[in-house]
Tab-separated table of C-alpha atoms and ligand atoms in Angstrom:
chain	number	residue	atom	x	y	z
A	1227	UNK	CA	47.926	71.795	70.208
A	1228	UNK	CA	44.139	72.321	70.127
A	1229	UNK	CA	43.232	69.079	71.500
A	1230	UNK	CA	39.650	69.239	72.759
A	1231	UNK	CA	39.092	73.079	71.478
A	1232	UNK	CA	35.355	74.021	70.176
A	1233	UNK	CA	35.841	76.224	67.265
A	1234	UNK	CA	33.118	77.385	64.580
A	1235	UNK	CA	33.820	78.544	61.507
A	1236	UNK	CA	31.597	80.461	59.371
A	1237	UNK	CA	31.642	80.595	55.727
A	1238	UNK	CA	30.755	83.494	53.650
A	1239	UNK	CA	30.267	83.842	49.850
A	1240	UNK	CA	33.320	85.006	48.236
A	1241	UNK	CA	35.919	83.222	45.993
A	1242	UNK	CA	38.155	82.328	49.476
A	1243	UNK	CA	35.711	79.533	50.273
A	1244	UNK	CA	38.045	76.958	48.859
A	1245	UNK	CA	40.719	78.199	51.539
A	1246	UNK	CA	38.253	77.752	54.225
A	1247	UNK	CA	38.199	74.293	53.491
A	1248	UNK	CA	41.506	73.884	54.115
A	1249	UNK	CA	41.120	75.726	57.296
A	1250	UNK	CA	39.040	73.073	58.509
A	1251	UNK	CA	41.274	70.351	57.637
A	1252	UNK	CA	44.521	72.368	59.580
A	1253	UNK	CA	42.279	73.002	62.694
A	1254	UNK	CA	40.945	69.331	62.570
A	1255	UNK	CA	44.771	67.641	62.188
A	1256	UNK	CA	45.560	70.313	65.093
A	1257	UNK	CA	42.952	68.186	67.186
A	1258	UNK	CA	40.267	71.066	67.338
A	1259	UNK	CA	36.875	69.820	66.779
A	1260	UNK	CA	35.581	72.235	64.055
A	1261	UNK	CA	31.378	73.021	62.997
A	1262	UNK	CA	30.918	75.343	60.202
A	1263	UNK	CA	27.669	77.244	59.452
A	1264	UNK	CA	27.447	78.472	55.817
A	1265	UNK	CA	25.741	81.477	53.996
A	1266	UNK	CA	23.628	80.924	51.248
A	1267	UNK	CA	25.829	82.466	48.638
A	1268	UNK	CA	28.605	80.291	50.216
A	1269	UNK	CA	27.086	77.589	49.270
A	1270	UNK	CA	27.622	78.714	44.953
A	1271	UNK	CA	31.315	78.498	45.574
A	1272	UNK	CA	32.039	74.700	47.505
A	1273	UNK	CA	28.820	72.175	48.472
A	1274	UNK	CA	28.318	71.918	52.228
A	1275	UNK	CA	29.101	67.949	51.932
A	1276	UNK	CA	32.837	69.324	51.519
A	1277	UNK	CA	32.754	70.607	55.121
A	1278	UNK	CA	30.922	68.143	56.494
A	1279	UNK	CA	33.591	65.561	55.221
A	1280	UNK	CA	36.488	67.216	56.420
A	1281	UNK	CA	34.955	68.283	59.917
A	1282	UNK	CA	32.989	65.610	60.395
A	1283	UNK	CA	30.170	67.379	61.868
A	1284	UNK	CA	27.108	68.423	59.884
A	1285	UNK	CA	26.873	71.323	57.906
A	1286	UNK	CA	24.537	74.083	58.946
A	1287	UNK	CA	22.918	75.947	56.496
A	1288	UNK	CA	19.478	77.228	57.354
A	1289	UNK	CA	18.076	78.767	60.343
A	1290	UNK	CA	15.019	77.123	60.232
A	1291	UNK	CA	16.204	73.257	59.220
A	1292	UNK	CA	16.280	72.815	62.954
A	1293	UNK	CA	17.906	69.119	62.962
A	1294	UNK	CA	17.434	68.555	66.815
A	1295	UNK	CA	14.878	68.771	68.143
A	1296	UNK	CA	15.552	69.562	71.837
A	1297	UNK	CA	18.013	72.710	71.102
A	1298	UNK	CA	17.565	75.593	68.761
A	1299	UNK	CA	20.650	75.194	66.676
A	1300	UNK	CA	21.806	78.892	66.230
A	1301	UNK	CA	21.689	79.292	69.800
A	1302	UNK	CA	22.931	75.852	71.156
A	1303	UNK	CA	26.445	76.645	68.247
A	1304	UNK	CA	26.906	79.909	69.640
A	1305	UNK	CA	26.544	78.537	73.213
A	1306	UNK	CA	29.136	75.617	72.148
A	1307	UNK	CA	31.694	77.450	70.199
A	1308	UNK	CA	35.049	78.657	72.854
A	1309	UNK	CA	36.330	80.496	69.975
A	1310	UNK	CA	34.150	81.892	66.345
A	1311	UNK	CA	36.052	82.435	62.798
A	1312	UNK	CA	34.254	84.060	60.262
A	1313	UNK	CA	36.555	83.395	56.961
A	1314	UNK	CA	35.638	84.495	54.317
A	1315	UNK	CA	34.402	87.323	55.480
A	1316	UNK	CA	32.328	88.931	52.965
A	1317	UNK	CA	31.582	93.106	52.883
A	1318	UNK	CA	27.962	91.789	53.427
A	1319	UNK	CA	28.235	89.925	56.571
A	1320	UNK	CA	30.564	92.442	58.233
A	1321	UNK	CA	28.208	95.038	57.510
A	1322	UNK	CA	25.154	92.955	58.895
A	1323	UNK	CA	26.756	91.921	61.869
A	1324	UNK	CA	28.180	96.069	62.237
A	1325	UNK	CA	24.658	96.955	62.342
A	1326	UNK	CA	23.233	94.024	64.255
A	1327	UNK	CA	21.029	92.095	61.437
A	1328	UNK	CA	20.863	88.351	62.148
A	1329	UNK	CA	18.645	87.631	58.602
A	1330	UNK	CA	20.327	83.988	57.882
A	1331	UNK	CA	21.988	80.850	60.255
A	1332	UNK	CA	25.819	82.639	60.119
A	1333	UNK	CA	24.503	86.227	61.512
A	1334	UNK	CA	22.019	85.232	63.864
A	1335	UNK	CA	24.095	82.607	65.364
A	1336	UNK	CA	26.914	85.876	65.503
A	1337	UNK	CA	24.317	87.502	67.264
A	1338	UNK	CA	24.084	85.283	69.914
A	1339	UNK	CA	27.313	84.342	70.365
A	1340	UNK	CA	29.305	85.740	73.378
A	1341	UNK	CA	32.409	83.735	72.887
A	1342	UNK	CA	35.145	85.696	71.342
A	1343	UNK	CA	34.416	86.372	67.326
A	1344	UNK	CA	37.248	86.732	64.789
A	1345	UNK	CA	36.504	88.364	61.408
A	1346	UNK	CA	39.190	87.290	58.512
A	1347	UNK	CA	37.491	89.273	55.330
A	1348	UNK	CA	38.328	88.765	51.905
A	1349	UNK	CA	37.141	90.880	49.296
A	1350	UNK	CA	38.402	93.067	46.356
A	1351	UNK	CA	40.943	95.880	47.375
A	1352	UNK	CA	37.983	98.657	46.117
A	1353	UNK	CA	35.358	97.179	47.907
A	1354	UNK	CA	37.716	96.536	51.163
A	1355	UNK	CA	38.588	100.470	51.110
A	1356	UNK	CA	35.558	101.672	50.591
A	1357	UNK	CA	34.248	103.709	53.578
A	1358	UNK	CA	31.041	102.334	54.280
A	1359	UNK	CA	33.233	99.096	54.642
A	1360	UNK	CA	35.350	100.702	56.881
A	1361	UNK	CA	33.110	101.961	59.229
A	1362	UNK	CA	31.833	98.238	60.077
A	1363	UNK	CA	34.854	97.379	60.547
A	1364	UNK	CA	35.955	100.115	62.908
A	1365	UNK	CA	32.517	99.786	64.730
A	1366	UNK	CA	33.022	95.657	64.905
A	1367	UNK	CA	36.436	96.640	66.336
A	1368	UNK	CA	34.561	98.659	68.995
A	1369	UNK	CA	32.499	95.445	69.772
A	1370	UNK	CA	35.407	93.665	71.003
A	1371	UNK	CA	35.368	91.674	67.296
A	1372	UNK	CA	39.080	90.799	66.435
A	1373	UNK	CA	39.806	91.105	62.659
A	1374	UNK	CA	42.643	88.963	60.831
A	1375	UNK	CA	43.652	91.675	58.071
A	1376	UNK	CA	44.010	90.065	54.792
A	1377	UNK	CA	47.282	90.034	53.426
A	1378	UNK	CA	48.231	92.052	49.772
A	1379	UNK	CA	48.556	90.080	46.596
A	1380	UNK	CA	46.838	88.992	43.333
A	1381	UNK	CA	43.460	89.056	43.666
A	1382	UNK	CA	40.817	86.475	42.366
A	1383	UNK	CA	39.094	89.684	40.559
A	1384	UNK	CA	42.547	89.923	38.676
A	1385	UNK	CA	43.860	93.231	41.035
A	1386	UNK	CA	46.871	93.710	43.157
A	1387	UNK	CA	46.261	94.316	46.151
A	1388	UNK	CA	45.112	93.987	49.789
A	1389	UNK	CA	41.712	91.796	50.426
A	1390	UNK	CA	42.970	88.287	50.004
A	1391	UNK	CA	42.079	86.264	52.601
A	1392	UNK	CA	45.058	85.319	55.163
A	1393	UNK	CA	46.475	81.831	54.437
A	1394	UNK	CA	44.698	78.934	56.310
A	1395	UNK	CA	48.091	78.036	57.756
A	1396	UNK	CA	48.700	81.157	59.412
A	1397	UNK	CA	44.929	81.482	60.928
A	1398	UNK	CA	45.925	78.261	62.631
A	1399	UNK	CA	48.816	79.432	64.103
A	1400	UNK	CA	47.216	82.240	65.629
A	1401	UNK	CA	44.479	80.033	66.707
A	1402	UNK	CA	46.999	78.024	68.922
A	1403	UNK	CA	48.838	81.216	69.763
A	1404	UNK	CA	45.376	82.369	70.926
A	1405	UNK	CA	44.373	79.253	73.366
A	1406	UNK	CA	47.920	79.378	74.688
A	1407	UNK	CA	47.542	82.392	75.866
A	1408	UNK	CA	44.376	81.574	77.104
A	1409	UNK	CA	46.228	79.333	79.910
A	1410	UNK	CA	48.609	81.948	81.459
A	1411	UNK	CA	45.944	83.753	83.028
A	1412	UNK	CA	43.259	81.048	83.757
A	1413	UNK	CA	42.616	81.239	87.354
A	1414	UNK	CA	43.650	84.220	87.655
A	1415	UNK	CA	41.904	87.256	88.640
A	1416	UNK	CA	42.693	91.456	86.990
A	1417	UNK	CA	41.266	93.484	87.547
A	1418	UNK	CA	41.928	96.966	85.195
A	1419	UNK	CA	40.670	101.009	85.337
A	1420	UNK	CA	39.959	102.953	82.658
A	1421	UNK	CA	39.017	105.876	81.190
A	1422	UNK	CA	38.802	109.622	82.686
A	1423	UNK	CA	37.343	110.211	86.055
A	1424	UNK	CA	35.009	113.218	86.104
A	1425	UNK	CA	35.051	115.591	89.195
A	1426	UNK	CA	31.882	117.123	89.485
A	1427	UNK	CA	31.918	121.636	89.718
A	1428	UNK	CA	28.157	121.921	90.284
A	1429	UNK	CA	24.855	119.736	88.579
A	1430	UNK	CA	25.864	120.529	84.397
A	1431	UNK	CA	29.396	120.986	84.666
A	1432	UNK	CA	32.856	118.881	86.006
A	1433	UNK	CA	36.607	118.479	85.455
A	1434	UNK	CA	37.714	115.834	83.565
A	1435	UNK	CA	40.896	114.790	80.774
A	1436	UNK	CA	40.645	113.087	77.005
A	1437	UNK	CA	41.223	109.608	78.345
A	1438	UNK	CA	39.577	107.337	75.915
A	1439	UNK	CA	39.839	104.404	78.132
A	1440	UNK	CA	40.967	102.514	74.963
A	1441	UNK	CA	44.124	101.232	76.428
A	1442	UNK	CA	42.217	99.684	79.842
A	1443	UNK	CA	39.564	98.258	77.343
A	1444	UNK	CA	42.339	96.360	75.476
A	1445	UNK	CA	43.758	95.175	78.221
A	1446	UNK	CA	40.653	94.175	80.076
A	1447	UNK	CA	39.786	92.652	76.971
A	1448	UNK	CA	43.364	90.935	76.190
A	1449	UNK	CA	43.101	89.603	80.685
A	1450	UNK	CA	39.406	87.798	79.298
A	1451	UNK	CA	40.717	86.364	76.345
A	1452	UNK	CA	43.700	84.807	78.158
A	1453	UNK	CA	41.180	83.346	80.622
A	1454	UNK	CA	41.268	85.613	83.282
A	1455	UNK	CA	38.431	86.980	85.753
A	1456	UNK	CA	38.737	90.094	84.292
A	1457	UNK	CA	36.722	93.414	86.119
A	1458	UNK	CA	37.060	96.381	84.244
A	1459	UNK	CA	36.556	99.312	86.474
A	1460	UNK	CA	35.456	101.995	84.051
A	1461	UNK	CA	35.184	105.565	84.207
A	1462	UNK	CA	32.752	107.191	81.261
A	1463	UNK	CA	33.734	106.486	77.959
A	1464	UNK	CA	32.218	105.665	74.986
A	1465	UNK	CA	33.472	102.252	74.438
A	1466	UNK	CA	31.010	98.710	75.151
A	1467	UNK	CA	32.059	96.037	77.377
A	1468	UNK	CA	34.719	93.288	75.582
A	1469	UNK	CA	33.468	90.011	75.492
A	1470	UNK	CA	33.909	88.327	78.734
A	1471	UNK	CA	34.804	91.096	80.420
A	1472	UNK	CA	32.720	92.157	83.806
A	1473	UNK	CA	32.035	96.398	83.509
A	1474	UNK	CA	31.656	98.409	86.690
A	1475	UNK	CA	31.157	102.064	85.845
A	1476	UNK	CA	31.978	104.575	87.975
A	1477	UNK	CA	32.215	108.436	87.647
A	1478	UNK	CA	34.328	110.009	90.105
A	1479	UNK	CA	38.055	109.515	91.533
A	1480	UNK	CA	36.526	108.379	94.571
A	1481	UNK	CA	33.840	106.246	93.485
A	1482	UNK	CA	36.774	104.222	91.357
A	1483	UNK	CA	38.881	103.756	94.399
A	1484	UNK	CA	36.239	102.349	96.191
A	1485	UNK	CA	35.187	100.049	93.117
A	1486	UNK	CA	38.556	98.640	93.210
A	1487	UNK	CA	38.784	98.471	97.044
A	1488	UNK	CA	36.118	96.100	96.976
A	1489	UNK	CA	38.314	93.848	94.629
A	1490	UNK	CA	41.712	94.071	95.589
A	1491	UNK	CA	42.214	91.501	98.221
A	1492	UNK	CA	40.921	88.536	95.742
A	1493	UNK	CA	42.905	90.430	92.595
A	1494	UNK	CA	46.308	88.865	91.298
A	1495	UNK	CA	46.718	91.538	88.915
A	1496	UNK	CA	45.730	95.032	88.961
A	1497	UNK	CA	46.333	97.434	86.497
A	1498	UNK	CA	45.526	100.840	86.504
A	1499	UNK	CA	45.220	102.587	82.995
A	1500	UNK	CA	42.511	105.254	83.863
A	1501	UNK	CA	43.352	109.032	83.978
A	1502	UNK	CA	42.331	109.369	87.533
A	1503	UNK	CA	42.103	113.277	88.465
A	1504	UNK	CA	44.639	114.489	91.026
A	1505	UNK	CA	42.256	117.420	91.636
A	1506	UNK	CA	38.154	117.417	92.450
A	1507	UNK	CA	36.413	120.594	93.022
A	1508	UNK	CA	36.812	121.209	96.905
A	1509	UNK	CA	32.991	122.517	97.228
A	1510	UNK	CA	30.274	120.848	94.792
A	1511	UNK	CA	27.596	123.474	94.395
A	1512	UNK	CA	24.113	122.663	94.683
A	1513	UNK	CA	22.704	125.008	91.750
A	1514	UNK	CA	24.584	125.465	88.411
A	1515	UNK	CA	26.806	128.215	89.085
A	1516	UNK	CA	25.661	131.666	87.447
A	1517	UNK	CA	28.193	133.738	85.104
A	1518	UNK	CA	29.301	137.388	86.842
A	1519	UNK	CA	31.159	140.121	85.891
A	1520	UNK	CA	35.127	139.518	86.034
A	1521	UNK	CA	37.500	136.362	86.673
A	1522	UNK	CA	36.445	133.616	88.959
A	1523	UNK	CA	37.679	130.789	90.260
A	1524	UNK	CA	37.046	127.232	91.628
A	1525	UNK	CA	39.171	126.096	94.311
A	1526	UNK	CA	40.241	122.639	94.155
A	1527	UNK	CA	41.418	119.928	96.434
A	1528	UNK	CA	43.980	116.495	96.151
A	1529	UNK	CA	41.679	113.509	95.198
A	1530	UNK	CA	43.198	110.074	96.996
A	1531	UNK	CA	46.002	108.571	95.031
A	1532	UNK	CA	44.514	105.391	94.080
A	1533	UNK	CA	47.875	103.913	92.804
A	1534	UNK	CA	49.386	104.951	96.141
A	1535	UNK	CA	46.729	103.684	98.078
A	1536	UNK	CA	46.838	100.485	96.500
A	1537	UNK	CA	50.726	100.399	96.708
A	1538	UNK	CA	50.794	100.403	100.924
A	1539	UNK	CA	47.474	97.773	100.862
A	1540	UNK	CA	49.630	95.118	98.030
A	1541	UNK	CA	50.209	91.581	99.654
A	1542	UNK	CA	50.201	88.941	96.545
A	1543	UNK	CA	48.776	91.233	94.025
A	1544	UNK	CA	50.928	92.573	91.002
A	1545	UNK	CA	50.297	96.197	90.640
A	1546	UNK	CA	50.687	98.264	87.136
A	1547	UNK	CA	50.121	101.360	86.592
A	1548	UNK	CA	50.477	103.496	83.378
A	1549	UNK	CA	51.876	106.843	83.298
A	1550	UNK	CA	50.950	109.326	80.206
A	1551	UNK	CA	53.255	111.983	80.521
A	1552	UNK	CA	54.276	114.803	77.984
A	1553	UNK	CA	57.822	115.077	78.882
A	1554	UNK	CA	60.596	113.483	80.891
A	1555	UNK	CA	58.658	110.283	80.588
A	1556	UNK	CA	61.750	108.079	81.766
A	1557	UNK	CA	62.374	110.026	84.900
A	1558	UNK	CA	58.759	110.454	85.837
A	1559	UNK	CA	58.227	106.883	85.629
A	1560	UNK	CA	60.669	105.474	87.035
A	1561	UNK	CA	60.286	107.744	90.424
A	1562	UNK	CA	56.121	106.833	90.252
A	1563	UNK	CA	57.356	103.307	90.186
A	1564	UNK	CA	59.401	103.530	93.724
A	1565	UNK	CA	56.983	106.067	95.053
A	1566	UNK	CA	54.029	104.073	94.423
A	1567	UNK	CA	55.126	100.611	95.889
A	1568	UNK	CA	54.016	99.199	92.153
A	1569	UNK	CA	55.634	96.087	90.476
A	1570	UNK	CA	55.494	97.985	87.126
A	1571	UNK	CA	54.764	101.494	85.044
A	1572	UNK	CA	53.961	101.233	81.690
A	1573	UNK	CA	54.957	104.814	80.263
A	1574	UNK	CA	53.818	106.612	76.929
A	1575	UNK	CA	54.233	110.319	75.824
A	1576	UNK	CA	51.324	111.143	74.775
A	1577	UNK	CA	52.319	114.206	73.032
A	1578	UNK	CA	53.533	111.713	70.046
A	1579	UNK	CA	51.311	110.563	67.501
A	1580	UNK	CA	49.631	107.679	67.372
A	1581	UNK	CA	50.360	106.985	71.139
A	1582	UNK	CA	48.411	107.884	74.160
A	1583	UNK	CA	44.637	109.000	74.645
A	1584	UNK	CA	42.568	108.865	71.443
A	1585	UNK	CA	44.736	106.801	69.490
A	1586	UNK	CA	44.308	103.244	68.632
A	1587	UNK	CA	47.902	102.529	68.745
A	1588	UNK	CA	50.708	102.945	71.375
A	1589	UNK	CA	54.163	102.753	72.096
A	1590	UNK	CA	55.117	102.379	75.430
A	1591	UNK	CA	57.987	101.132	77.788
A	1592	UNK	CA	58.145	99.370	81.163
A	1593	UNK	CA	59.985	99.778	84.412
A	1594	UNK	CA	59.934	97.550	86.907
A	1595	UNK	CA	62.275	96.817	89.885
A	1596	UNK	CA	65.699	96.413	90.120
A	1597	UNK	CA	66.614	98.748	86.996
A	1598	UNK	CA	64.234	96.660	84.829
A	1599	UNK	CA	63.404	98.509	81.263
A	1600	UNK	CA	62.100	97.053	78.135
A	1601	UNK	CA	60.378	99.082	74.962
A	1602	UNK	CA	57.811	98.113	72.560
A	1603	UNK	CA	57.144	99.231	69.163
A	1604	UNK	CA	54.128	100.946	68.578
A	1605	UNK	CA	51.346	98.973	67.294
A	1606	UNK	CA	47.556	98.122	68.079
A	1607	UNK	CA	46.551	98.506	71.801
A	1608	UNK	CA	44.630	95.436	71.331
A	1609	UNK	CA	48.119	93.923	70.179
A	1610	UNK	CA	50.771	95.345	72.458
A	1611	UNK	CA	47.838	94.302	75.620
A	1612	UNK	CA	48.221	90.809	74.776
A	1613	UNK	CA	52.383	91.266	74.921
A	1614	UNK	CA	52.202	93.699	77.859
A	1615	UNK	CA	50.526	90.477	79.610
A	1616	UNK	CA	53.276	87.659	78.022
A	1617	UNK	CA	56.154	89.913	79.530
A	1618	UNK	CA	54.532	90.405	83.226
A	1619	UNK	CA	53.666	86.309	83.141
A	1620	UNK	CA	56.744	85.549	82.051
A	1621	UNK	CA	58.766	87.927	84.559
A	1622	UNK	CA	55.971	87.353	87.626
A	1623	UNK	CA	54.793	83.935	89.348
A	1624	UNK	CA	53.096	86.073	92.117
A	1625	UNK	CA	51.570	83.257	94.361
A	1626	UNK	CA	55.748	82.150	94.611
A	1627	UNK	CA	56.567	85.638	95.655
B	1265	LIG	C1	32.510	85.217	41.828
B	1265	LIG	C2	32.165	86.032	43.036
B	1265	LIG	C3	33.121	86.281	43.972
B	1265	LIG	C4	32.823	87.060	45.098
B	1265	LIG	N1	33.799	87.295	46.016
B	1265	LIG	C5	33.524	88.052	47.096
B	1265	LIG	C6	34.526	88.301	48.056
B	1265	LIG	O1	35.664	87.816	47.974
B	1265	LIG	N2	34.223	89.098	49.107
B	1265	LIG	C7	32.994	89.653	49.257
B	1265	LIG	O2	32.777	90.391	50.227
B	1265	LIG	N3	32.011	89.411	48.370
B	1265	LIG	C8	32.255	88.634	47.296
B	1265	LIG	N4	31.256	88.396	46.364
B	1265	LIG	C9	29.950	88.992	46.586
B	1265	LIG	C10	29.164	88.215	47.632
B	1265	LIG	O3	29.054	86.865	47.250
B	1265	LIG	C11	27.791	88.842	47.805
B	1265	LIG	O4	27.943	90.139	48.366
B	1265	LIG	C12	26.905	88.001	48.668
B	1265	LIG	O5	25.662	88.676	48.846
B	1265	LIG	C13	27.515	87.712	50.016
B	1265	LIG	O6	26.638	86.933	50.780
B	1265	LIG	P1	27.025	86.396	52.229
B	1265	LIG	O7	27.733	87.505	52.893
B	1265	LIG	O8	25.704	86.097	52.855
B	1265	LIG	O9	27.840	85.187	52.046
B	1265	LIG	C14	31.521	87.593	45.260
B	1265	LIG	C15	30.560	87.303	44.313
B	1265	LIG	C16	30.875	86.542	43.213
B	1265	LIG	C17	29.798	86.258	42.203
């Protein structure tokens, strides 16, 4: 299953180091080959000469015990490694790597690591809740880090509880899920828009929407980590690039349909998540505009319909777009789906909580041709990206078409 797959593993300093040694051992009789890099305090729970047994591979301990002398070995591991596990993850090396401190081998090597990282903590239920803990762990999300939530249960600190660090077994499996994925795009080229367009009124002010670009990012994010190109065409938002993920930013409606213009005839997939707005500003003044007595107004003119535009240029490619309505989603999207010439619409009312603009969760459904329908729960957009992409695989071979 993971025959030939690079995969380090570091080791924090918690009680769950025993369970990271049989995470080697699973990953290893899966056919990965496995390096581990410990922390110091790692080290008081299991000796290094336990990993190095079951991996095979030496033990790295110390920034500075530089065994070879023609690499740096912090930088040639990171450079190596196609996919990172940090487990356990201790409250002190999330919170380092949160706030970009590389003091020891496991965070610097983090630091200069740009293949995908996965964070599985363990700690006790307290410390896991509390907010300063929470706040690395939202801003690693924001990173592009993926986290493997620890499961509830009895604790080693004798609570009940959530913190305990998800069974070795089940890390594997998502490992192999993972690099399967990986296939079904590799080759392949998507590219993805998102985030609000802003329509500029005059030098300080413009029109724009709450688009958080938070779906695009996921599924620019979720194209890279199944081994696509992926180009994320991006309009401002407040969100950094996801790890091999190529960022073009771009401010207005038509600086984004130029931006993906210039890709289309090389994309396979293109999906279009960003709020584009249907209106600019017909004039752009030259000074800011000065308040005056009584009501004023700006007139305003159609933007080009990128999705539309797109739709009459399609050969090969696969083209999805997203519709956020707040009411007769169904109907809306099902008529922007003939009207457009697209292959899909992903819908979500984003007058429900949880789904839509800010949120970090959605629940959306798909159309597609010939009467084709299909809803998914709501859950992570990190999460439903990754099965937004199985479906369209599964239901597309687009060079056959
Ligand atoms: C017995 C024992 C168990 C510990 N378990 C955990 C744990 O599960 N999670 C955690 O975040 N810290 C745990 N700690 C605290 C960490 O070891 C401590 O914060 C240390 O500085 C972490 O270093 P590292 O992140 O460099 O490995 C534990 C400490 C002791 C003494």
């Amino acid at each position: 299953m993971l025959e030939n797959r690079k995969i380090l593993l570091c080791v924090s300093g918690g009680i769950a180091v025993y369970k990271a040694v049989a995470l080697v051992s699973k990953l290893s009789q899966a056919g990965a080959s496995v390096k581990v890099i410990m922390t110091q305090s790692a080290q008081q729970f299991v000796q290094p000469l336990t990993f190095q047994v079951m991996s095979r591979h030496d033990v790295f301990t110390d920034t500075f015990d530089e065994k070879d002398s023609s690499v740096i070995a912090h930088i040639d591991l990171a450079d190596w490694a196609e996919l990172i596990i940090v487990a356990p993850g201790t409250a002190n090396v999330i919170g380092k790597l949160a706030n970009g401190i590389g003091d020891d081998m496991v965070t610097t090597t983090l630091l200069a690591a740009t293949a995908p990282i996965w964070i599985a903590p363990a700690m006790n239920v307290h410390m896991y809740d509390h907010p300063a803990v929470k706040r690395n762990i939202q801003q690693l999300h924001e990173d592009g880090i993926r986290f493997i939530e620890p499961s509830e249960g009895f604790l080693a600190c004798g609570y009940v509880g959530k913190g305990r660090l998800e069974e070795p077994e089940k890390i594997t499996q998502l490992v192999e899920t993972y690099f399967r994925r990986e296939l079904k795009l590799t080759g392949k080229k998507v590219v993805v828009t998102a985030g609000p367009t802003r329509e500029r009124i005059d030098p300080v002010r413009f029109l724009t929407n709450f688009s958080s670009g938070k779906m695009g990012y996921a599924m620019a994010s979720a194209a890279a980590e199944m081994g696509a190109e992926a180009i994320l065409i991006s309009g401002p938002v407040s969100l950094s690039v996801p790890s091999g993920v190529t960022r073009i930013q771009v401010e207005s409606a038509a600086e984004m349909l130029e931006a993906v213009e210039a890709h289309f005839a090389t994309a396979d997939y293109v999906v279009k998540t960003a709020a584009v707005a249907d209106y600019r500003p017909k004039k752009i003044a030259d000074q800011k505009i000065k308040k005056q007595q009584g009501e004023s107004s700006i007139v305003l003119e159609r933007t080009i319909d990128i999705l539309n535009q797109l739709g009459q240029q399609k050969t090969h490619q696969v083209l999805i777009g997203f519709a956020a309505e707040t009411n007769n989603v169904s109907k809306y999207a099902k008529d922007k789906l003939e009207r457009k010439n697209a292959d899909y619409i992903i819908a979500n009312d984003v007058s429900e909580a949880q789904a839509g603009f800010e949120s970090d969760t959605n629940r959306v459904v798909v159309y597609g041709k010939n009467d084709f329908e299909q809803a998914f729960d709501m859950m992570p957009k990190q999460q439903l990206a990754h099965q937004l992409f199985e479906m369209i695989i599964e239901k597309e071979t687009p060079y056959d078409r």
